[in-house]
Amino acid sequence: MAAKYQNFFKVIPMTASQHKVISLTRLKIACQDCSLKEICLPVGVGINEIEMLDDIIERKKPLSKGENLYRIGDSFKSIFAVRSGSLKSICTTEAGEVQITGFHLPGELVGMDAIADNIHPVSTIALETTSVCEIPFEQLDKLSEKLSGLRHEILRVMSREIKEDQQNMLMLGQKTAEEKLAALLMSISKRHKTRGFSPLEFTLTMSRGDIGNFLGLALETVSRLFGRFQDDGLITVNRKQITILNHYSLCALAGAGCLHEDSPVEKR
Amino acid sequence: MAAKYQNFFKVIPMTASQHKVISLTRLKIACQDCSLKEICLPVGVGINEIEMLDDIIERKKPLSKGENLYRIGDSFKSIFAVRSGSLKSICTTEAGEVQITGFHLPGELVGMDAIADNIHPVSTIALETTSVCEIPFEQLDKLSEKLSGLRHEILRVMSREIKEDQQNMLMLGQKTAEEKLAALLMSISKRHKTRGFSPLEFTLTMSRGDIGNFLGLALETVSRLFGRFQDDGLITVNRKQITILNHYSLCALAGAGCLHEDSPVEKR
DNA sequence: CGATGACTTGACTGCTGTCAACGTGCGTGG
DNA sequence: CCACGCACGTTGACAGCAGTCAAGTCATCG
């Protein structure tokens, strides 16, 4: 769902140690290096504005595993950029069933689906220790009034989300279990690559059950598929550690566009 | 996908005869009555601006069945509001397979997914004789700079599309064939209701194949399900004419939220 | 009136869900 | 440091839903 802001909203991942020692200087550097500065920094020009930013970011201390960033029904004030860690968004039906609507990795934005009604339609929960930047929507909107580039970028980001959600819709509706899982792996791989990490070796922070729920599969099926993929030499699975051995075949399996139409050739 | 703009972007449906006799006066009335005027009319204030509008709309003569509104890869200039008729959006994979990403009914907007890359990611095709209004995005954007209400509304509309696409994703991934079809019928019913037509009796403008493709089902399955629904007394099917007999049960079948969480109670 | 495409119905196969038992790793507490 | 317990993950057996193939019916259009 939110795999798509990297081009514009690229966030510099932070290590856990950095979270502890947030000095004003350090943060300024972090923000200036971060591609999010196009949103964050122009809020004010002066140094004191940056200090304001400090406050905003400082306010969000890292979430620990299982903690909520926001809950269904919470009023919408800000969108969030993931700096490190990962999250999942879930919506619960009246029957109490839980449905995962997406996973969020560093450099991605969450919460834009709340703009419509000023209420968060999903809960977003940390899958591990996770640090986020808060971007007050009010300020972002004000800013976009003056900066047409920013305004366009916001529209583009949202449009991209629509476009890619539609791709995901297709995937879920039309693909087999095998194709779904391959597509998810390709999606995560691509997103890791975009943020500068290895696209061929990564750790899944979500459980088999989470993956199954998201893909509309039984967790047993997910487990079996991991086994089959390994037998076929496509990947190596070690608990949550995934190594992609045969990127091309996996991409082919994922089918049309590798979840987001970016085959070998990079789009844009 | 695009079932969601009715609250704001309500378009007054036109009869076929109206298409033929577009007088300037008549059109002005049409635009002023149309809820789209919040977008269209403020472009200019003077009478000549409205004439400009006339030109824009006139340019779009009704599409006949099978005609393209735009094709994949076309450069993006405008979004479109459906006045009468209906359309489907399809994306074709490199393998030449066709996937339907959505149906569009009167009062709905199409083309917002092209903002991201300035290129239409899908082709949109008339399912019957169809008339649309063209809304030049350039002008819409310029206008939104001054009118914060309009700017917010655009964001809200796009946010809503994201939110509801996510709901659809869930539906496609998690629901059974029965639930999918029920959900589609409920969606269409709701959309008909919103534009002031009967929610319990309507004509499907798309083929069984289209429905199956969209829902990720074989067309035979769709056909069988229509039969089963009829046997169970939920609906009456006469070729493309659908009558909903047991709205409540169908809604229950559609599951969590009737595709868009609007059970008996109306949201917002 | 015939042809073509859309739809329906039937038989059969296979993928995937469900139920169930069994490993495996990690954290807690002795 | 070890043992235990619990959550997570794996594997197997079986059943059912939905896809595929195929034949036949119906509507629409030239």
Coordinates of C-alpha atoms in Angstrom, one line a residue, chain B residues 154-258:
Chain B
I154 CA -9.5 17.1 -3.9
L155 CA -7.3 15.5 -1.2
R156 CA -10.4 14.1 0.5
V157 CA -11.6 12.6 -2.7
M158 CA -8.3 11.0 -3.4
S159 CA -7.9 9.8 0.2
R160 CA -11.3 8.3 0.0
E161 CA -10.3 6.4 -3.2
I162 CA -7.2 5.1 -1.4
K163 CA -9.3 4.0 1.6
E164 CA -11.9 2.3 -0.5
D165 CA -9.4 0.6 -2.8
Q166 CA -7.9 -0.9 0.3
Q167 CA -11.4 -2.2 1.3
N168 CA -11.7 -3.7 -2.2
M169 CA -8.3 -5.2 -1.8
L170 CA -9.4 -7.0 1.3
M171 CA -12.6 -8.1 -0.4
L172 CA -10.7 -9.6 -3.3
G173 CA -8.1 -11.3 -1.1
Q174 CA -10.3 -12.7 1.6
K175 CA -13.8 -13.2 0.4
T176 CA -15.3 -16.2 -1.4
A177 CA -16.8 -16.0 -4.9
E178 CA -20.2 -15.7 -3.4
E179 CA -19.2 -12.8 -1.2
K180 CA -17.4 -11.0 -4.0
L181 CA -20.4 -11.0 -6.3
A182 CA -22.7 -10.0 -3.5
A183 CA -20.3 -7.2 -2.6
L184 CA -20.2 -6.0 -6.2
L185 CA -24.0 -6.0 -6.4
M186 CA -24.2 -4.0 -3.2
S187 CA -21.6 -1.6 -4.4
I188 CA -23.5 -0.9 -7.7
S189 CA -26.8 -0.7 -5.8
K190 CA -25.4 1.8 -3.4
R191 CA -23.9 3.9 -6.2
H192 CA -27.2 3.9 -8.1
K193 CA -29.0 5.0 -4.9
T194 CA -26.6 7.8 -4.4
R195 CA -27.2 9.2 -7.8
G196 CA -31.0 9.1 -7.2
F197 CA -31.9 5.9 -9.2
S198 CA -33.4 2.8 -7.8
P199 CA -31.0 0.8 -5.7
L200 CA -33.1 -2.3 -6.0
E201 CA -33.5 -2.6 -9.8
F202 CA -30.8 -1.8 -12.3
T203 CA -29.2 -3.0 -15.5
L204 CA -25.7 -4.3 -15.6
T205 CA -23.9 -2.7 -18.5
M206 CA -20.9 -5.1 -18.3
S207 CA -20.8 -8.7 -19.4
R208 CA -20.4 -11.7 -17.2
G209 CA -16.9 -11.9 -18.5
D210 CA -16.2 -8.4 -17.3
I211 CA -17.6 -9.1 -13.9
G212 CA -15.6 -12.3 -13.6
N213 CA -12.4 -10.6 -14.7
F214 CA -12.9 -7.8 -12.3
L215 CA -13.7 -10.0 -9.3
G216 CA -11.1 -12.6 -10.1
L217 CA -13.6 -15.3 -11.0
A218 CA -14.3 -17.4 -14.0
L219 CA -17.2 -16.2 -16.0
E220 CA -18.9 -19.6 -15.5
T221 CA -18.7 -19.0 -11.8
V222 CA -20.4 -15.7 -12.1
S223 CA -23.1 -17.2 -14.1
R224 CA -23.6 -20.0 -11.6
L225 CA -23.7 -17.6 -8.7
F226 CA -26.4 -15.4 -10.4
G227 CA -28.4 -18.6 -10.7
R228 CA -27.8 -19.6 -7.1
F229 CA -28.7 -16.1 -5.8
Q230 CA -31.9 -16.3 -7.8
D231 CA -32.7 -19.7 -6.4
D232 CA -32.1 -18.5 -2.9
G233 CA -34.5 -15.6 -3.5
L234 CA -31.9 -12.9 -3.1
I235 CA -32.3 -11.4 -6.6
T236 CA -34.0 -11.8 -9.9
V237 CA -31.8 -12.0 -12.9
N238 CA -33.1 -11.4 -16.4
R239 CA -30.2 -11.3 -18.7
K240 CA -28.6 -8.0 -17.6
Q241 CA -31.6 -6.8 -15.6
I242 CA -31.1 -7.2 -11.8
T243 CA -33.7 -6.9 -9.1
I244 CA -32.6 -7.1 -5.5
L245 CA -35.3 -9.0 -3.6
N246 CA -33.6 -9.4 -0.3
H247 CA -31.3 -6.5 0.3
Y248 CA -30.5 -7.4 3.9
S249 CA -29.3 -10.9 3.2
L250 CA -27.3 -9.8 0.2
C251 CA -25.7 -7.2 2.4
A252 CA -24.9 -9.8 5.0
L253 CA -23.4 -12.0 2.3
A254 CA -21.3 -9.2 1.1
G255 CA -19.8 -9.2 4.5
A256 CA -17.9 -6.5 6.4
G257 CA -19.4 -3.2 5.4
C258 CA -21.1 -4.2 2.2

